[in-house]
Amino acid sequence: MVIAIIGAMAIEIEYFLREIGYKEKIVKNGYSFWLSEYANKQIIIASSGVGKVATAILSTTLVNLFPKLDLIINIGVAGGVKGKTKIGDVVTFAKYAYYDADATHFPQYVHGQIPGYPAYFEGNSEFLNLCKEFTGQIQIGMVLTGDLFFTDQEAIEAVIAKHFPLDNVISLDMESAAFAQSFNHLGFPFASLRVISDIIGGLSDEYEKNLAICSEKACQYLLAILKKM
């Protein structure tokens, strides 16, 4: 089994590289890919950079280099929705959509939908089932992605209430839905596992204070999941 693990930032994959090491490093299109092994699986570790465009470039580079991937997993931290999550919660997603995509001028589209693509992208069902085995430890919901580090609680609550009222939105980030779209288009299974580093609208220094420890926690949980595969 060949699995790629991608963090947006280097700090989000540092724990993996430190814990399991690597045998080879390949550089392509400005990206580094570390080749390793864990739990009888071939592991490829990479950092994409932040945002939707960086995500798409990394995704195409990855599958061109490694066309026989069985699963791609995005790892890292995310912002939490107040009342749904708290700092340190481990989350994964059944649904992925954009909060900043709006083609609703045309009646066939809903908010968050990119023309030519579904209203939302689905997480890999096998990965979700494995997460369910960690009873009460991993929360499953919907993530919204956009090119904005959201800090306005009232603004995001308004977006959710208006456009995603029934979707159990628990988290926001800047990459997950873009990865989901990229790998949906390219025909590869995808999942995201994140840890809540800050609550949207919370204290201004929450993210910086929790980034390192929450990144490590996400990696620790993913290592446990990989053992079950």
mmCIF file of N, CA and C in Angstrom, residues 13 22 27 54 58 62-63 73 79 81 86 105 140 142 148 166 174 179-180 194-196 212 214 216 218 227:
data_model
loop_
_atom_site.group_PDB
_atom_site.id
_atom_site.type_symbol
_atom_site.label_atom_id
_atom_site.label_comp_id
_atom_site.label_asym_id
_atom_site.label_seq_id
_atom_site.Cartn_x
_atom_site.Cartn_y
_atom_site.Cartn_z
ATOM 1 N N ILE A 13 4.475 18.431 9.243
ATOM 2 C CA ILE A 13 5.007 17.104 8.918
ATOM 3 C C ILE A 13 6.307 16.797 9.656
ATOM 4 N N TYR A 22 13.308 8.751 6.867
ATOM 5 C CA TYR A 22 13.073 8.563 5.436
ATOM 6 C C TYR A 22 14.309 7.949 4.795
ATOM 7 N N VAL A 27 13.224 15.880 -5.173
ATOM 8 C CA VAL A 27 12.794 17.266 -5.342
ATOM 9 C C VAL A 27 12.254 17.453 -6.755
ATOM 10 N N ALA A 54 -1.384 26.538 -4.272
ATOM 11 C CA ALA A 54 -0.257 25.691 -3.869
ATOM 12 C C ALA A 54 -0.686 24.240 -3.749
ATOM 13 N N LEU A 58 0.958 21.111 -5.940
ATOM 14 C CA LEU A 58 1.521 19.941 -5.255
ATOM 15 C C LEU A 58 0.802 18.673 -5.664
ATOM 16 N N LEU A 62 2.607 15.511 -7.308
ATOM 17 C CA LEU A 62 2.614 14.255 -6.559
ATOM 18 C C LEU A 62 2.171 13.079 -7.415
ATOM 19 N N VAL A 63 1.033 13.198 -8.079
ATOM 20 C CA VAL A 63 0.504 12.045 -8.816
ATOM 21 C C VAL A 63 1.297 11.770 -10.084
ATOM 22 N N ILE A 73 -3.463 11.598 2.247
ATOM 23 C CA ILE A 73 -3.999 12.121 3.503
ATOM 24 C C ILE A 73 -3.387 13.489 3.780
ATOM 25 N N GLY A 79 -8.869 25.697 11.947
ATOM 26 C CA GLY A 79 -9.676 26.519 12.831
ATOM 27 C C GLY A 79 -10.979 25.824 13.161
ATOM 28 N N VAL A 81 -15.019 25.733 14.646
ATOM 29 C CA VAL A 81 -16.252 26.509 14.757
ATOM 30 C C VAL A 81 -16.702 26.495 16.213
ATOM 31 N N LYS A 86 -13.439 22.266 20.162
ATOM 32 C CA LYS A 86 -12.580 22.994 21.095
ATOM 33 C C LYS A 86 -11.130 22.732 20.706
ATOM 34 N N HIS A 105 -25.229 32.891 -9.157
ATOM 35 C CA HIS A 105 -25.908 33.660 -10.212
ATOM 36 C C HIS A 105 -26.596 32.705 -11.182
ATOM 37 N N ILE A 140 -16.241 13.783 13.267
ATOM 38 C CA ILE A 140 -16.456 13.781 11.820
ATOM 39 C C ILE A 140 -17.511 14.826 11.471
ATOM 40 N N MET A 142 -18.090 18.477 8.457
ATOM 41 C CA MET A 142 -17.795 19.131 7.184
ATOM 42 C C MET A 142 -16.758 20.222 7.414
ATOM 43 N N LEU A 148 -8.500 32.585 3.028
ATOM 44 C CA LEU A 148 -8.622 33.598 4.069
ATOM 45 C C LEU A 148 -8.449 32.918 5.418
ATOM 46 N N LEU A 166 -27.397 22.712 7.394
ATOM 47 C CA LEU A 166 -27.648 21.314 7.750
ATOM 48 C C LEU A 166 -26.417 20.432 7.585
ATOM 49 N N MET A 174 -7.467 26.277 4.879
ATOM 50 C CA MET A 174 -7.106 26.905 3.613
ATOM 51 C C MET A 174 -6.690 25.908 2.540
ATOM 52 N N PHE A 179 -7.549 20.179 -1.895
ATOM 53 C CA PHE A 179 -7.011 18.829 -2.066
ATOM 54 C C PHE A 179 -8.109 17.873 -2.523
ATOM 55 N N ALA A 180 -9.268 17.957 -1.891
ATOM 56 C CA ALA A 180 -10.371 17.057 -2.249
ATOM 57 C C ALA A 180 -10.775 17.240 -3.704
ATOM 58 N N ARG A 194 -7.133 16.564 10.874
ATOM 59 C CA ARG A 194 -6.586 17.798 11.442
ATOM 60 C C ARG A 194 -6.896 17.883 12.932
ATOM 61 N N VAL A 195 -6.157 18.749 13.590
ATOM 62 C CA VAL A 195 -6.404 19.042 15.001
ATOM 63 C C VAL A 195 -6.703 20.532 15.122
ATOM 64 N N ILE A 196 -7.717 20.861 15.904
ATOM 65 C CA ILE A 196 -8.138 22.246 16.061
ATOM 66 C C ILE A 196 -7.100 23.016 16.882
ATOM 67 N N ALA A 212 2.368 24.069 17.084
ATOM 68 C CA ALA A 212 3.320 22.958 17.154
ATOM 69 C C ALA A 212 2.720 21.735 17.837
ATOM 70 N N CYS A 214 -0.416 20.932 18.355
ATOM 71 C CA CYS A 214 -1.551 20.357 17.623
ATOM 72 C C CYS A 214 -1.091 19.652 16.350
ATOM 73 N N GLU A 216 1.725 18.023 16.085
ATOM 74 C CA GLU A 216 2.231 16.735 16.568
ATOM 75 C C GLU A 216 1.084 15.784 16.894
ATOM 76 N N ALA A 218 -1.874 15.651 15.577
ATOM 77 C CA ALA A 218 -2.449 15.140 14.330
ATOM 78 C C ALA A 218 -1.601 14.002 13.776
ATOM 79 N N LYS A 227 -1.565 2.123 11.487
ATOM 80 C CA LYS A 227 -1.360 0.774 12.020
ATOM 81 C C LYS A 227 -2.589 -0.104 11.823
#
